[in-house]
Amino acid sequence: AGLLLFALAAAARGRSQARSRQQQVLQLSSQLNTTGDPLIGKQLGHYRVIARLGQGGMGSVYRVQAAGGDYAAKVIYYNSGDARVLERFRREFKVLSRLRHPALPRAYDYAEAEGMAFGVMELVEGKTLQHYIRPGGLPLDSIWPWVQDILLGLECAHEQGIVHRDLKPGNLMITSGRVKILDFGLARQTDLTAVTLTGQGFGTPTYMAPEQISASGNEVA
């Protein structure tokens, strides 16, 4: 009986946290759609927010300015029930701070305050590979430079013990004819404790390796 009550209480807490997170996201979305983005024109640390470049479920990406020029700031909103969400976000910027390659964006800064976390990185402008895909495919000679960029960028990451785990056309930005590999939020580092638990699968199903889909806990190489 005690175990049953404990399980029911845990389930209730989980539902309450999920509702709270959903309400937070809906409130933010409503504010963005009715009164404009509250961050535009404000300061994020040393950076002034200029414009929103994109919006996702928990946050957005902004163009920001500082003395050194223009950058991209990825911002998420979180509450006390989002420990793993926050840890994956922290890890993304720890991963990027270790990588130095033309196909990988540079990470410059990271901070957290009052339910918001943001990371500042190289501003990468262009269109994703998804935009260029056609039903009949693309000529090999036109995409070979992109393939080389992707392979060399991944090789650099693998040499640092980092596996991306969510490589897909939407995470490959074509900029000035070359490729930048984006979104290391699900990356795995061999020298860090895993954020996800055995039995949990993370990634995009149509682009996941078999061991990711099975969530067996096997290492994704």
Short mmCIF file of C-alpha atoms in Angstrom, two decimals:
data_model
loop_
_atom_site.label_atom_id
_atom_site.label_comp_id
_atom_site.label_asym_id
_atom_site.label_seq_id
_atom_site.Cartn_x
_atom_site.Cartn_y
_atom_site.Cartn_z
CA ALA A 1 0.00 0.00 0.00
CA GLY A 2 2.85 2.34 0.88
CA LEU A 3 4.54 1.74 -2.46
CA LEU A 4 1.26 2.33 -4.27
CA LEU A 5 0.71 5.64 -2.48
CA PHE A 6 4.30 6.66 -3.25
CA ALA A 7 3.83 5.82 -6.94
CA LEU A 8 0.55 7.76 -7.10
CA ALA A 9 2.14 10.77 -5.41
CA ALA A 10 5.12 10.67 -7.81
CA ALA A 11 2.78 10.46 -10.80
CA ALA A 12 0.78 13.42 -9.50
CA ARG A 13 3.96 15.47 -9.05
CA GLY A 14 5.03 14.58 -12.59
CA ARG A 15 1.68 15.69 -14.02
CA SER A 16 1.83 18.90 -12.00
CA GLN A 17 5.34 19.69 -13.26
CA ALA A 18 4.32 18.94 -16.83
CA ARG A 19 1.30 21.26 -16.52
CA SER A 20 3.48 23.99 -15.01
CA ARG A 21 6.01 23.68 -17.84
CA GLN A 22 3.27 23.70 -20.45
CA GLN A 23 1.64 26.77 -18.89
CA GLN A 24 5.01 28.52 -18.83
CA VAL A 25 5.63 27.82 -22.51
CA LEU A 26 2.06 28.81 -23.48
CA GLN A 27 2.38 32.04 -21.52
CA LEU A 28 5.66 32.87 -23.24
CA SER A 29 4.22 31.97 -26.67
CA SER A 30 1.15 34.13 -26.01
CA GLN A 31 3.32 37.04 -24.98
CA LEU A 32 5.47 36.69 -28.09
CA ASN A 33 2.41 36.62 -30.35
CA THR A 34 0.50 39.50 -28.74
CA THR A 35 3.00 41.98 -27.35
CA GLY A 36 6.22 41.14 -29.16
CA ASP A 37 9.28 39.41 -27.83
CA PRO A 38 10.08 40.78 -24.35
CA LEU A 39 13.82 40.20 -24.79
CA ILE A 40 14.31 42.30 -27.91
CA GLY A 41 16.10 45.51 -27.00
CA LYS A 42 17.10 44.14 -23.57
CA GLN A 43 20.48 43.01 -22.24
CA LEU A 44 21.58 39.41 -21.80
CA GLY A 45 24.67 39.92 -19.72
CA HIS A 46 27.04 41.92 -21.93
CA TYR A 47 24.93 41.32 -25.03
CA ARG A 48 22.11 43.43 -26.42
CA VAL A 49 19.27 41.47 -28.05
CA ILE A 50 18.59 42.70 -31.59
CA ALA A 51 16.15 40.22 -33.15
CA ARG A 52 14.71 36.73 -32.78
CA LEU A 53 16.06 34.31 -35.39
CA GLY A 54 13.95 31.28 -34.46
CA GLN A 55 11.63 29.90 -31.79
CA GLY A 56 11.28 26.40 -30.34
CA GLY A 57 9.33 24.62 -27.62
CA MET A 58 11.28 25.87 -24.60
CA GLY A 59 13.05 28.95 -25.94
CA SER A 60 14.48 30.87 -28.87
CA VAL A 61 17.60 31.88 -30.77
CA TYR A 62 18.44 35.57 -31.03
CA ARG A 63 20.84 37.84 -32.83
CA VAL A 64 22.75 39.74 -30.17
CA GLN A 65 25.42 42.41 -30.27
CA ALA A 66 28.45 43.13 -28.12
CA ALA A 67 31.68 45.04 -28.55
CA GLY A 68 33.09 42.21 -30.65
CA GLY A 69 30.24 42.22 -33.17
CA ASP A 70 27.14 40.08 -33.77
CA TYR A 71 26.53 36.66 -32.22
CA ALA A 72 23.74 34.12 -31.80
CA ALA A 73 22.27 33.59 -28.32
CA LYS A 74 20.32 30.42 -27.63
CA VAL A 75 17.88 31.00 -24.75
CA ILE A 76 15.78 28.46 -22.84
CA TYR A 77 13.28 28.86 -20.03
CA TYR A 78 13.16 26.25 -17.29
CA ASN A 79 11.74 25.51 -13.86
CA SER A 80 12.76 23.26 -10.96
CA GLY A 81 11.38 20.19 -12.73
CA ASP A 82 13.60 20.66 -15.78
CA ALA A 83 16.91 19.40 -14.36
CA ARG A 84 17.74 17.19 -17.33
CA VAL A 85 16.65 19.82 -19.87
CA LEU A 86 18.96 22.33 -18.22
CA GLU A 87 21.83 19.86 -17.94
CA ARG A 88 21.61 18.96 -21.64
CA PHE A 89 21.66 22.68 -22.47
CA ARG A 90 24.72 23.24 -20.28
CA ARG A 91 26.42 20.28 -21.89
CA GLU A 92 25.80 21.59 -25.40
CA PHE A 93 27.90 24.65 -24.64
CA LYS A 94 30.54 22.68 -22.78
CA VAL A 95 30.83 20.47 -25.87
CA LEU A 96 31.10 23.42 -28.27
CA SER A 97 33.69 25.18 -26.11
CA ARG A 98 36.04 22.22 -26.68
CA LEU A 99 35.70 22.11 -30.46
CA ARG A 100 37.76 24.06 -32.97
CA HIS A 101 36.93 23.39 -36.61
CA PRO A 102 35.54 25.48 -39.51
CA ALA A 103 32.52 23.15 -39.75
CA LEU A 104 31.62 23.62 -36.08
CA PRO A 105 30.25 26.84 -34.52
CA ARG A 106 32.30 28.44 -31.76
CA ALA A 107 30.82 28.88 -28.27
CA TYR A 108 31.79 32.05 -26.40
CA ASP A 109 29.69 32.51 -23.27
CA TYR A 110 27.11 30.88 -20.99
CA ALA A 111 24.97 32.10 -18.07
CA GLU A 112 21.85 31.27 -16.02
CA ALA A 113 19.50 33.58 -14.13
CA GLU A 114 15.89 33.56 -12.87
CA GLY A 115 14.54 30.58 -14.78
CA MET A 116 16.42 31.42 -17.97
CA ALA A 117 19.68 30.07 -19.38
CA PHE A 118 21.49 31.36 -22.44
CA GLY A 119 24.55 30.45 -24.43
CA VAL A 120 26.29 32.76 -26.86
CA MET A 121 27.90 31.31 -29.97
CA GLU A 122 29.08 32.17 -33.43
CA LEU A 123 26.33 33.62 -35.59
CA VAL A 124 25.76 31.23 -38.51
CA GLU A 125 23.50 32.61 -41.24
CA GLY A 126 22.19 30.71 -44.21
CA LYS A 127 19.70 27.91 -44.91
CA THR A 128 19.68 24.37 -43.62
CA LEU A 129 20.39 21.37 -45.83
CA GLN A 130 16.68 20.54 -45.56
CA HIS A 131 15.97 23.58 -47.76
CA TYR A 132 18.16 22.22 -50.60
CA ILE A 133 16.92 18.62 -50.66
CA ARG A 134 14.97 17.73 -53.80
CA PRO A 135 12.90 14.59 -54.60
CA GLY A 136 15.31 13.60 -57.38
CA GLY A 137 18.42 14.21 -55.30
CA LEU A 138 21.34 16.56 -55.97
CA PRO A 139 24.39 16.10 -58.23
CA LEU A 140 27.31 14.56 -56.34
CA ASP A 141 29.79 17.18 -57.52
CA SER A 142 27.59 19.96 -56.10
CA ILE A 143 27.26 18.43 -52.65
CA TRP A 144 30.70 16.81 -52.28
CA PRO A 145 32.22 19.90 -50.55
CA TRP A 146 29.33 19.72 -48.03
CA VAL A 147 29.96 16.01 -47.45
CA GLN A 148 33.63 16.73 -46.80
CA ASP A 149 32.80 19.50 -44.33
CA ILE A 150 30.41 17.22 -42.43
CA LEU A 151 32.86 14.32 -42.27
CA LEU A 152 35.79 16.49 -41.18
CA GLY A 153 33.67 18.30 -38.59
CA LEU A 154 32.44 15.00 -37.14
CA GLU A 155 35.99 13.64 -37.16
CA CYS A 156 37.10 16.63 -35.07
CA ALA A 157 34.26 16.02 -32.61
CA HIS A 158 34.99 12.28 -32.41
CA GLU A 159 38.66 12.98 -31.68
CA GLN A 160 37.44 14.90 -28.62
CA GLY A 161 35.25 11.96 -27.57
CA ILE A 162 32.04 13.67 -28.70
CA VAL A 163 29.25 11.95 -30.67
CA HIS A 164 26.54 14.27 -32.06
CA ARG A 165 23.55 11.81 -31.86
CA ASP A 166 21.12 14.07 -33.76
CA LEU A 167 22.72 14.62 -37.16
CA LYS A 168 20.04 15.47 -39.74
CA PRO A 169 19.45 17.98 -42.58
CA GLY A 170 17.78 20.46 -40.21
CA ASN A 171 20.97 20.61 -38.11
CA LEU A 172 23.29 21.27 -41.06
CA MET A 173 23.50 24.95 -42.02
CA ILE A 174 24.75 25.90 -45.49
CA THR A 175 26.54 29.22 -45.21
CA SER A 176 28.69 30.79 -47.95
CA GLY A 177 28.74 27.45 -49.75
CA ARG A 178 30.08 25.48 -46.77
CA VAL A 179 28.47 23.54 -43.91
CA LYS A 180 28.21 24.21 -40.18
CA ILE A 181 27.04 21.38 -37.92
CA LEU A 182 24.53 22.76 -35.41
CA ASP A 183 22.71 21.65 -32.25
CA PHE A 184 24.96 19.57 -30.02
CA GLY A 185 22.26 19.44 -27.33
CA LEU A 186 22.05 15.61 -27.47
CA ALA A 187 25.78 15.02 -27.91
CA ARG A 188 27.42 12.29 -25.86
CA GLN A 189 30.85 12.79 -24.28
CA THR A 190 32.79 9.70 -23.34
CA ASP A 191 34.37 11.40 -20.32
CA LEU A 192 31.11 12.64 -18.79
CA THR A 193 28.27 10.85 -17.01
CA ALA A 194 25.30 10.41 -19.34
CA VAL A 195 22.42 12.85 -18.87
CA THR A 196 19.92 10.40 -20.31
CA LEU A 197 19.15 7.10 -18.61
CA THR A 198 19.30 3.60 -20.03
CA GLY A 199 15.92 2.90 -21.58
CA GLN A 200 15.46 6.49 -22.78
CA GLY A 201 15.79 7.27 -26.47
CA PHE A 202 16.62 10.76 -27.67
CA GLY A 203 17.04 12.01 -31.22
CA THR A 204 15.02 12.27 -34.42
CA PRO A 205 13.50 8.83 -35.22
CA THR A 206 14.03 8.96 -39.00
CA TYR A 207 17.74 9.78 -38.52
CA MET A 208 18.54 7.71 -35.41
CA ALA A 209 21.03 4.84 -35.27
CA PRO A 210 19.49 1.44 -34.38
CA GLU A 211 21.01 1.53 -30.89
CA GLN A 212 19.38 4.92 -30.29
CA ILE A 213 15.98 3.67 -31.35
CA SER A 214 16.22 0.61 -29.08
CA ALA A 215 17.43 2.84 -26.20
CA SER A 216 19.43 -0.15 -25.05
CA GLY A 217 22.13 1.90 -23.42
CA ASN A 218 24.68 0.84 -26.05
CA GLU A 219 27.25 3.44 -27.00
CA VAL A 220 26.34 5.39 -30.14
CA ALA A 221 29.47 5.47 -32.28
#
